[in-house]
XYZ file of N, CA and C in Angstrom:
504
model
N -16.515 -27.401 17.952
C -17.679 -27.288 17.130
C -18.545 -26.099 17.578
N -18.658 -25.915 18.882
C -19.451 -24.806 19.398
C -18.902 -23.477 18.880
N -17.564 -23.322 18.941
C -16.940 -22.066 18.520
C -17.243 -21.799 17.052
N -17.134 -22.843 16.224
C -17.347 -22.679 14.801
C -18.790 -22.264 14.512
N -19.730 -22.921 15.160
C -21.141 -22.590 14.940
C -21.432 -21.157 15.390
N -20.875 -20.780 16.529
C -21.093 -19.425 17.036
C -20.527 -18.392 16.069
N -19.363 -18.648 15.474
C -18.755 -17.726 14.514
C -19.649 -17.569 13.282
N -20.204 -18.667 12.807
C -21.047 -18.622 11.624
C -22.315 -17.822 11.894
N -22.931 -18.052 13.032
C -24.159 -17.338 13.361
C -23.903 -15.875 13.676
N -22.734 -15.570 14.240
C -22.403 -14.196 14.605
C -22.033 -13.352 13.395
N -21.884 -13.974 12.245
C -21.500 -13.208 11.058
C -22.597 -12.230 10.650
N -23.826 -12.480 11.116
C -24.886 -11.511 10.905
C -25.564 -11.579 9.546
N -25.315 -12.605 8.768
C -25.941 -12.675 7.465
C -27.038 -13.730 7.405
N -27.347 -14.347 8.542
C -28.384 -15.352 8.576
C -27.939 -16.687 8.025
N -26.690 -16.821 7.708
C -26.140 -18.041 7.134
C -25.675 -18.914 8.293
N -26.381 -19.969 8.579
C -26.063 -20.816 9.715
C -24.908 -21.751 9.453
N -24.573 -22.529 10.475
C -23.455 -23.448 10.364
C -23.927 -24.852 10.034
N -25.216 -25.022 9.716
C -25.750 -26.360 9.470
C -25.664 -26.763 8.019
N -26.343 -27.875 7.723
C -26.368 -28.424 6.373
C -27.777 -28.301 5.818
N -27.930 -28.497 4.531
C -29.236 -28.555 3.895
C -30.004 -27.262 4.019
N -31.298 -27.397 4.383
C -32.174 -26.229 4.440
C -31.708 -25.223 5.478
N -31.075 -25.719 6.552
C -30.591 -24.816 7.594
C -29.528 -23.885 7.046
N -28.762 -24.357 6.061
C -27.665 -23.560 5.513
C -28.003 -23.009 4.136
N -29.296 -22.887 3.820
C -29.664 -22.422 2.481
C -29.082 -21.043 2.226
N -28.619 -20.852 1.028
C -28.000 -19.587 0.665
C -26.537 -19.551 1.015
N -26.031 -20.573 1.675
C -24.621 -20.627 2.034
C -23.882 -21.461 1.006
N -22.602 -21.529 1.169
C -21.796 -22.345 0.276
C -21.110 -21.494 -0.766
N -20.354 -22.119 -1.636
C -19.562 -21.372 -2.609
C -20.386 -20.453 -3.496
N -21.572 -20.859 -3.945
C -22.391 -20.019 -4.824
C -23.299 -19.089 -4.041
N -23.619 -19.456 -2.803
C -24.573 -18.671 -2.026
C -23.910 -17.669 -1.112
N -22.651 -17.380 -1.296
C -22.027 -16.338 -0.505
C -20.787 -16.791 0.218
N -20.395 -18.042 0.133
C -19.154 -18.477 0.767
C -19.394 -19.105 2.115
N -18.503 -19.959 2.515
C -18.630 -20.655 3.790
C -18.278 -19.772 4.965
N -17.592 -18.685 4.743
C -17.168 -17.826 5.835
C -18.208 -16.761 6.099
N -19.357 -17.170 6.584
C -20.376 -16.194 6.961
C -21.039 -15.533 5.771
N -21.093 -16.219 4.632
C -21.820 -15.687 3.501
C -21.090 -14.607 2.742
N -19.807 -14.450 2.936
C -19.072 -13.406 2.239
C -18.517 -13.951 0.942
N -18.513 -13.123 -0.058
C -17.951 -13.515 -1.344
C -16.443 -13.374 -1.346
N -15.842 -13.633 -2.493
C -14.386 -13.607 -2.635
C -13.804 -12.252 -2.261
N -14.479 -11.160 -2.667
C -13.926 -9.834 -2.399
C -13.873 -9.550 -0.899
N -14.939 -9.898 -0.177
C -14.958 -9.641 1.253
C -13.986 -10.549 1.979
N -13.833 -11.780 1.513
C -12.872 -12.683 2.146
C -11.477 -12.138 1.992
N -11.202 -11.519 0.871
C -9.858 -11.052 0.594
C -9.536 -9.746 1.302
N -10.552 -9.009 1.732
C -10.301 -7.664 2.227
C -9.569 -7.634 3.543
N -9.891 -8.511 4.466
C -9.166 -8.591 5.717
C -9.309 -7.401 6.628
N -10.067 -6.377 6.282
C -10.210 -5.214 7.150
C -10.656 -5.606 8.548
N -11.363 -4.765 9.239
C -11.814 -5.070 10.579
C -13.125 -5.834 10.499
N -13.038 -7.142 10.319
C -14.250 -7.938 10.191
C -14.432 -8.888 11.357
N -13.865 -8.564 12.505
C -14.076 -9.360 13.688
C -13.346 -10.680 13.680
N -12.340 -10.813 12.864
C -11.643 -12.075 12.745
C -10.680 -12.333 13.898
N -10.312 -11.316 14.641
C -9.378 -11.519 15.740
C -8.057 -12.060 15.237
N -7.510 -13.038 15.928
C -6.220 -13.603 15.549
C -6.299 -14.502 14.323
N -7.509 -14.810 13.859
C -7.648 -15.720 12.736
C -7.891 -14.983 11.434
N -7.710 -13.685 11.411
C -8.045 -12.882 10.243
C -6.939 -12.824 9.225
N -6.854 -11.697 8.552
C -5.942 -11.523 7.451
C -4.491 -11.626 7.853
N -3.666 -11.839 6.853
C -2.242 -11.988 7.068
C -1.522 -10.673 6.916
N -0.327 -10.757 6.399
C 0.533 -9.594 6.292
C -0.078 -8.490 5.458
N -0.836 -8.821 4.456
C -1.457 -7.825 3.613
C -2.960 -7.780 3.793
N -3.447 -8.195 4.959
C -4.871 -8.129 5.213
C -5.657 -9.161 4.426
N -4.986 -10.156 3.930
C -5.604 -11.222 3.160
C -5.233 -12.522 3.840
N -6.179 -13.441 3.947
C -5.919 -14.698 4.635
C -4.778 -15.475 3.975
N -4.733 -15.537 2.679
C -3.673 -16.220 1.935
C -3.065 -15.226 0.947
N -2.205 -14.317 1.436
C -1.728 -13.228 0.565
C -0.941 -13.713 -0.647
N -0.121 -14.740 -0.503
C 0.672 -15.196 -1.638
C -0.229 -15.759 -2.733
N -1.138 -16.614 -2.361
C -2.054 -17.210 -3.341
C -2.921 -16.131 -3.984
N -3.431 -15.228 -3.168
C -4.296 -14.166 -3.660
C -3.557 -13.283 -4.665
N -2.339 -12.846 -4.300
C -1.581 -11.973 -5.192
C -1.110 -12.705 -6.442
N -0.714 -13.965 -6.303
C -0.289 -14.738 -7.467
C -1.427 -14.835 -8.479
N -2.637 -15.024 -7.984
C -3.797 -15.120 -8.869
C -4.153 -13.764 -9.467
N -4.313 -12.751 -8.630
C -4.772 -11.441 -9.098
C -3.763 -10.757 -10.016
N -2.458 -10.968 -9.741
C -1.422 -10.292 -10.525
C -0.865 -11.174 -11.634
N -1.334 -12.429 -11.711
C -0.869 -13.386 -12.718
C 0.660 -13.506 -12.687
N 1.188 -13.879 -11.524
C 2.635 -13.980 -11.337
C 3.172 -15.277 -11.933
N 4.426 -15.236 -12.408
C 5.075 -16.457 -12.873
C 5.779 -17.126 -11.689
N 6.363 -18.279 -11.912
C 6.995 -19.065 -10.834
C 8.092 -18.283 -10.109
N 8.935 -17.598 -10.861
C 10.025 -16.831 -10.248
C 9.466 -15.741 -9.345
N 8.444 -15.050 -9.830
C 7.842 -13.973 -9.051
C 7.172 -14.510 -7.792
N 6.516 -15.656 -7.897
C 5.860 -16.249 -6.731
C 6.899 -16.605 -5.672
N 8.024 -17.182 -6.087
C 9.080 -17.542 -5.139
C 9.640 -16.336 -4.411
N 9.910 -15.273 -5.153
C 10.453 -14.056 -4.535
C 9.411 -13.383 -3.642
N 8.159 -13.358 -4.095
C 7.104 -12.769 -3.281
C 6.922 -13.550 -1.979
N 7.086 -14.857 -2.038
C 6.992 -15.678 -0.829
C 8.068 -15.274 0.177
N 9.277 -15.026 -0.293
C 10.358 -14.577 0.608
C 10.043 -13.205 1.218
N 9.542 -12.306 0.392
C 9.208 -10.960 0.870
C 8.120 -11.026 1.944
N 7.071 -11.785 1.667
C 5.965 -11.887 2.627
C 6.389 -12.595 3.904
N 7.297 -13.549 3.798
C 7.780 -14.242 4.989
C 8.543 -13.286 5.903
N 9.381 -12.447 5.319
C 10.110 -11.456 6.122
C 9.149 -10.466 6.778
N 8.149 -10.057 6.037
C 7.164 -9.121 6.588
C 6.353 -9.777 7.699
N 6.037 -11.045 7.532
C 5.306 -11.790 8.561
C 6.113 -11.856 9.857
N 7.414 -12.073 9.731
C 8.291 -12.112 10.906
C 8.292 -10.764 11.626
N 8.365 -9.694 10.864
C 8.371 -8.351 11.471
C 7.045 -8.045 12.148
N 5.951 -8.462 11.561
C 4.639 -8.243 12.178
C 4.484 -9.059 13.463
N 5.055 -10.246 13.476
C 5.008 -11.061 14.698
C 5.797 -10.382 15.812
N 6.942 -9.802 15.466
C 7.729 -9.078 16.464
C 6.967 -7.849 16.961
N 6.254 -7.195 16.072
C 5.453 -6.032 16.477
C 4.363 -6.448 17.458
N 3.804 -7.634 17.270
C 2.780 -8.127 18.199
C 3.387 -8.414 19.573
N 4.600 -8.957 19.594
C 5.291 -9.180 20.869
C 5.541 -7.833 21.554
N 5.998 -6.853 20.785
C 6.235 -5.518 21.341
C 4.946 -4.894 21.864
N 3.833 -5.137 21.176
C 2.551 -4.600 21.627
C 2.185 -5.153 23.007
N 2.415 -6.451 23.187
C 2.121 -7.054 24.499
C 3.055 -6.500 25.575
N 4.302 -6.293 25.230
C 5.240 -5.705 26.203
C 4.835 -4.285 26.561
N 4.348 -3.553 25.583
C 3.885 -2.188 25.831
C 2.723 -2.191 26.817
N 1.777 -3.077 26.598
C 0.639 -3.163 27.511
C 1.076 -3.532 28.920
N 2.047 -4.423 29.024
C 2.571 -4.796 30.339
C 3.212 -3.588 31.021
N 3.977 -2.822 30.254
C 4.616 -1.632 30.824
C 3.569 -0.622 31.293
N 2.529 -0.419 30.504
C 1.467 0.510 30.908
C 0.746 0.007 32.158
N 0.484 -1.279 32.214
C -0.178 -1.849 33.387
C 0.700 -1.696 34.626
N 2.003 -1.950 34.471
C 2.934 -1.786 35.588
C 2.973 -0.335 36.067
N 2.866 0.603 35.132
C 2.936 2.025 35.476
C 1.755 2.458 36.344
N 0.600 1.885 36.138
C -0.579 2.295 36.898
C -0.876 1.372 38.079
N -0.136 0.274 38.216
C -0.430 -0.715 39.254
C -0.054 -0.247 40.660
N 0.978 0.537 40.793
C 1.436 0.956 42.116
C 0.586 2.064 42.704
N 0.908 2.407 43.937
C 0.181 3.485 44.597
C 0.542 4.842 44.003
N 1.701 4.918 43.343
C 2.137 6.137 42.658
C 2.371 5.795 41.190
N 1.906 6.650 40.297
C 2.088 6.431 38.869
C 3.570 6.428 38.521
N 4.029 5.414 37.815
C 5.434 5.271 37.431
C 5.625 5.845 36.026
N 6.007 7.132 35.957
C 6.180 7.808 34.678
C 7.262 7.138 33.826
N 8.315 6.694 34.478
C 9.416 6.056 33.750
C 8.971 4.792 33.030
N 8.187 3.979 33.720
C 7.703 2.731 33.112
C 6.716 3.033 31.983
N 5.866 4.044 32.168
C 4.926 4.432 31.117
C 5.669 4.960 29.892
N 6.705 5.754 30.113
C 7.506 6.277 28.992
C 8.226 5.140 28.283
N 8.713 4.182 29.058
C 9.372 3.020 28.469
C 8.410 2.260 27.549
N 7.181 2.072 27.994
C 6.171 1.410 27.170
C 5.831 2.206 25.923
N 5.689 3.515 26.080
C 5.377 4.372 24.935
C 6.521 4.381 23.926
N 7.759 4.447 24.417
C 8.920 4.411 23.518
C 9.000 3.090 22.765
N 8.672 1.992 23.443
C 8.661 0.686 22.797
C 7.613 0.651 21.691
N 6.466 1.230 21.949
C 5.391 1.265 20.948
C 5.823 2.068 19.721
N 6.431 3.212 19.935
C 6.876 4.050 18.822
C 7.974 3.339 18.029
N 8.930 2.753 18.724
C 10.016 2.037 18.043
C 9.497 0.875 17.216
N 8.540 0.164 17.761
C 7.946 -0.962 17.045
C 7.221 -0.478 15.803
N 6.482 0.609 15.919
C 5.762 1.161 14.768
C 6.734 1.619 13.679
N 7.859 2.196 14.086
C 8.858 2.639 13.114
C 9.493 1.447 12.396
N 9.800 0.381 13.132
C 10.373 -0.818 12.503
C 9.377 -1.447 11.526
N 8.113 -1.484 11.916
C 7.088 -2.041 11.041
C 6.906 -1.171 9.799
N 6.928 0.136 9.980
C 6.837 1.067 8.848
C 7.968 0.811 7.858
N 9.188 0.679 8.383
C 10.343 0.438 7.524
C 10.242 -0.906 6.805
N 9.740 -1.919 7.499
C 9.603 -3.249 6.890
C 8.570 -3.236 5.765
N 7.447 -2.560 5.987
C 6.405 -2.484 4.953
C 6.920 -1.700 3.756
N 7.613 -0.593 3.994
C 8.168 0.209 2.904
C 9.180 -0.597 2.095
N 10.041 -1.328 2.783
C 11.041 -2.163 2.105
C 10.357 -3.266 1.298
N 9.328 -3.882 1.869
C 8.601 -4.936 1.157
C 7.935 -4.373 -0.097
N 7.307 -3.226 0.013
C 6.667 -2.617 -1.153
C 7.685 -2.267 -2.233
N 8.847 -1.806 -1.816
C 9.904 -1.483 -2.781
C 10.364 -2.743 -3.519
N 10.553 -3.824 -2.769
C 10.974 -5.082 -3.387
C 9.899 -5.644 -4.302
N 8.626 -5.516 -3.900
C 7.524 -5.987 -4.737
C 7.444 -5.149 -6.018
N 7.636 -3.853 -5.890
C 7.626 -2.966 -7.055
C 8.677 -3.397 -8.065
N 9.868 -3.711 -7.594
C 10.953 -4.149 -8.471
C 10.614 -5.479 -9.142
N 9.919 -6.324 -8.444
C 9.587 -7.667 -8.911
C 8.541 -7.672 -10.030
N 7.639 -6.710 -10.021
C 6.490 -6.714 -10.931
C 6.752 -5.934 -12.217
N 6.011 -6.287 -13.267
C 6.050 -5.488 -14.488
C 5.021 -4.358 -14.359
N 4.958 -3.487 -15.357
C 4.083 -2.302 -15.276
C 2.609 -2.657 -15.092
N 2.122 -3.630 -15.853
C 0.716 -4.018 -15.748
C 0.411 -4.587 -14.361
N 1.296 -5.400 -13.841
C 1.098 -5.977 -12.506
C 1.141 -4.897 -11.433
N 1.993 -3.903 -11.604
C 2.054 -2.793 -10.641
C 0.732 -2.028 -10.625
N 0.161 -1.818 -11.805
C -1.120 -1.110 -11.886
C -2.221 -1.902 -11.190
N -2.226 -3.223 -11.372
C -3.243 -4.057 -10.706
C -3.036 -4.051 -9.189
N -1.771 -4.091 -8.746
C -1.484 -4.039 -7.308
C -1.948 -2.700 -6.731
N -1.654 -1.617 -7.428
C -2.091 -0.291 -6.962
C -3.607 -0.233 -6.862
N -4.295 -0.831 -7.818
C -5.759 -0.855 -7.785
C -6.256 -1.621 -6.559
N -5.648 -2.772 -6.273
C -6.042 -3.557 -5.104
C -5.839 -2.777 -3.809
N -4.766 -2.017 -3.747
C -4.486 -1.214 -2.548
C -5.479 -0.052 -2.450
N -5.688 0.660 -3.556
C -6.606 1.818 -3.552
C -8.036 1.432 -3.177
N -8.502 0.310 -3.679
C -9.888 -0.089 -3.435
C -10.093 -0.727 -2.062
N -9.008 -0.992 -1.353
C -9.123 -1.598 -0.031
C -9.226 -3.106 -0.082
N -9.125 -3.690 -1.263
C -9.147 -5.147 -1.373
C -7.919 -5.727 -0.709
N -6.820 -5.019 -0.808
C -5.563 -5.416 -0.191
C -5.229 -4.371 0.860
N -5.154 -4.790 2.106
C -4.912 -3.863 3.216
C -3.482 -4.042 3.697
N -2.745 -2.943 3.726
C -1.345 -3.039 4.161
C -1.217 -2.830 5.639
């Protein structure tokens, strides 16, 4: 409970974690339960201090639901999009594991009395390889999504990406 209250107060909008008068201006009509942010800000997922609890694969907390609604997807499209996002989620999780390994390698390189160039290079190479795999996964996912959508849906998706509502 303490963590939740602290998160609400730290949002900086004056919207507390209480009920009644303490939470005036909060709620679905008063700006949303997540620190007073509306639907657009909730969907953006950018750098909003969410840490590990923030946006998903596309910078949106619930990317499948969000895209199904915004793009007006049919059942077949939702099923295929779910598979695409699941694969991308797996690749992003692997990238996070690689990021931790990279940090360990960098820490090991500076821990000794002499800088270990080999260990630092190993960490840097791991970081680059991970970024390349993630780049390829995102490109493949976008290609599959492009094939899945009709022209109007592609235009709406492009708009979401351009405006920053959807963060890749």
